[in-house]
Coordinates of C-alpha atoms in Angstrom, one line a residue:
X26 CA 119.1 150.0 161.9
X27 CA 122.8 149.2 161.9
X28 CA 124.4 151.2 159.1
X29 CA 128.1 151.2 158.0
X30 CA 129.4 154.3 156.4
X31 CA 132.9 155.1 155.3
X32 CA 133.2 158.8 155.8
X33 CA 136.4 160.6 154.7
X34 CA 138.1 157.3 154.5
X35 CA 137.2 156.2 158.0
X36 CA 134.7 153.4 158.7
X37 CA 131.8 154.1 161.0
X38 CA 129.2 151.7 162.4
X39 CA 126.0 153.5 163.4
X40 CA 122.7 152.4 164.9
X41 CA 120.3 154.9 163.4
X42 CA 116.6 155.5 163.3
X43 CA 115.6 154.8 159.6
X44 CA 114.3 158.4 159.3
X45 CA 117.7 160.0 160.0
X46 CA 119.0 161.9 157.0
X47 CA 122.5 161.6 155.9
X48 CA 123.1 165.2 156.8
X49 CA 121.9 164.6 160.4
X50 CA 123.9 161.4 160.7
X51 CA 127.0 163.4 159.7
X52 CA 126.4 166.4 161.9
X53 CA 124.7 164.9 164.9
X54 CA 126.1 161.4 165.1
X55 CA 129.6 161.8 163.7
X56 CA 130.1 165.5 164.7
X57 CA 131.2 166.5 161.2
X58 CA 129.6 169.9 161.1
X59 CA 131.2 171.2 157.9
X60 CA 128.1 170.3 155.9
X61 CA 125.4 172.8 156.7
X62 CA 121.7 172.5 157.1
X63 CA 120.4 175.4 155.0
X64 CA 116.9 174.9 153.7
X65 CA 116.3 171.2 154.5
X66 CA 114.5 170.9 151.2
X67 CA 117.4 170.3 148.7
X68 CA 117.1 173.8 147.3
X69 CA 120.3 175.6 148.6
X70 CA 123.1 173.0 148.3
X71 CA 124.7 173.9 151.6
X72 CA 124.5 170.2 152.5
X73 CA 126.2 168.9 149.4
X74 CA 128.5 165.9 149.9
X75 CA 130.1 163.3 147.6
X76 CA 128.7 159.7 147.8
X77 CA 130.8 157.3 145.9
X78 CA 132.2 160.3 144.1
X79 CA 128.9 161.8 143.0
X80 CA 127.5 164.9 144.6
X81 CA 124.2 164.7 146.4
X82 CA 122.1 166.8 148.8
X83 CA 122.6 165.1 152.1
X84 CA 119.4 166.6 153.6
X85 CA 117.3 164.7 151.0
X86 CA 118.9 161.3 151.5
X87 CA 118.4 158.8 154.4
X88 CA 121.5 157.6 156.0
X89 CA 120.5 154.0 155.9
X90 CA 120.3 154.2 152.1
X91 CA 124.1 154.6 152.1
X92 CA 125.1 151.5 154.0
X93 CA 128.5 150.6 152.7
X94 CA 129.0 153.8 150.7
X95 CA 132.0 156.0 150.6
X96 CA 131.1 159.5 151.7
X97 CA 133.3 162.6 151.4
X98 CA 132.4 165.8 153.3
X99 CA 134.3 169.1 153.1
X100 CA 136.5 167.8 156.0
X101 CA 137.7 165.0 153.7
X102 CA 138.5 166.9 150.6
X103 CA 142.2 167.0 151.5
X104 CA 144.3 164.9 153.8
X105 CA 147.1 167.5 154.0
X106 CA 146.0 171.0 154.4
X107 CA 143.8 172.7 151.7
X108 CA 142.7 171.0 148.5
X109 CA 143.4 173.0 145.3
X110 CA 139.8 174.2 145.3
X111 CA 139.9 175.3 148.9
X112 CA 143.1 177.3 148.2
X113 CA 141.5 178.8 145.1
X114 CA 138.4 179.9 147.1
X115 CA 140.7 181.7 149.5
X116 CA 142.9 183.2 146.7
X117 CA 139.9 184.4 144.6
X118 CA 137.8 185.5 147.6
X119 CA 135.1 182.9 146.9
X120 CA 133.4 183.3 150.3
X121 CA 132.0 185.8 152.6
X122 CA 130.0 184.4 155.5
X123 CA 131.2 180.9 154.7
X124 CA 127.9 179.1 155.3
X125 CA 127.5 177.8 151.8
X126 CA 131.2 177.2 151.2
X127 CA 131.4 173.5 152.3
X128 CA 128.6 172.7 149.9
X129 CA 130.1 174.8 147.1
X130 CA 133.4 173.1 147.6
X131 CA 131.9 169.6 147.5
X132 CA 129.8 170.5 144.5
X133 CA 132.7 172.0 142.6
X134 CA 134.8 168.9 143.3
X135 CA 132.0 166.9 141.7
X136 CA 131.7 169.3 138.8
X137 CA 135.4 169.0 138.0
X138 CA 135.2 165.2 138.1
X139 CA 132.1 165.2 135.8
X140 CA 134.0 167.3 133.3
X141 CA 137.0 165.1 133.5
X142 CA 134.8 162.0 132.9
X143 CA 133.2 163.7 129.9
X144 CA 129.7 163.8 131.3
X145 CA 127.4 166.3 129.5
X146 CA 125.1 168.8 131.2
X147 CA 121.8 170.3 130.1
X148 CA 123.6 173.1 128.3
X149 CA 126.3 171.0 126.6
X150 CA 126.2 171.4 122.8
X151 CA 126.2 167.6 122.3
X152 CA 126.4 164.4 124.4
X153 CA 130.0 163.5 123.4
X154 CA 132.8 164.9 125.5
X155 CA 135.3 166.2 126.2
X156 CA 133.8 169.3 127.5
X157 CA 135.4 172.7 128.4
X158 CA 134.2 174.3 131.6
X159 CA 132.8 177.4 130.1
X160 CA 130.9 180.0 132.2
X161 CA 127.6 178.6 130.8
X162 CA 128.6 175.0 131.8
X163 CA 129.7 176.2 135.2
X164 CA 126.5 178.1 135.8
X165 CA 124.4 175.1 134.9
X166 CA 126.4 172.6 136.9
X167 CA 126.6 174.7 140.0
X168 CA 123.0 175.9 139.8
X169 CA 122.0 173.8 142.8
X170 CA 124.3 175.7 145.1
X171 CA 123.1 179.1 146.3
X172 CA 125.3 181.8 147.9
X173 CA 123.2 184.3 149.8
X174 CA 126.2 186.7 150.0
X175 CA 126.5 186.7 146.2
X176 CA 130.1 185.6 146.1
X177 CA 129.6 184.0 142.7
X178 CA 132.3 186.0 140.9
X179 CA 135.0 184.7 143.3
X180 CA 133.5 181.2 143.4
X181 CA 133.4 181.0 139.6
X182 CA 137.0 182.4 139.3
X183 CA 138.2 179.8 141.9
X184 CA 136.5 176.8 140.1
X185 CA 137.6 178.0 136.6
X186 CA 141.2 178.5 137.8
X187 CA 141.4 175.0 139.2
X188 CA 139.8 173.6 136.0
X189 CA 142.4 175.5 133.9
X190 CA 145.3 174.2 136.1
X191 CA 144.0 170.6 135.8
X192 CA 143.7 171.0 132.0
X193 CA 147.3 172.3 131.8
X194 CA 148.7 169.5 133.9
X195 CA 146.7 166.8 132.0
X196 CA 147.9 168.2 128.6
X197 CA 151.5 168.4 129.8
X198 CA 151.3 164.7 130.9
X199 CA 150.0 163.7 127.5

């Protein structure tokens, strides 16, 4: 099936078997190998990408379902060097083996966007935002991303530091 995907801002026309997952299309057809195949069951989050700004597990989604969609992989998080999250992961030692890092970065990008939009989580005290990114909120929102090396302290510090920076910049602009 002919499928048109915009990946990291670049259009791609692909002729795919309808059974090809989005993850396999990215890795095998577009050679974007940042997103990892971990469990292939949607349980580890290593394959997390952003589709139209929302995070999904690419291993659980068929590529043809995303005809015309905007997809962002870890390779597209920044057009000029490291994104603020990528820099924070390095600064706070939020990785060890690095296998889960692309999925963690894409998921964290989605989390920060959800918080900015005022979307509640299962642990939010109420349904009305704005929400602070507390440790409880962060744990709930990132619960679909597993780090087998247990770098959670560094990952959490990195995400919380970027959230704090964004809050300071937003408040200064107001």
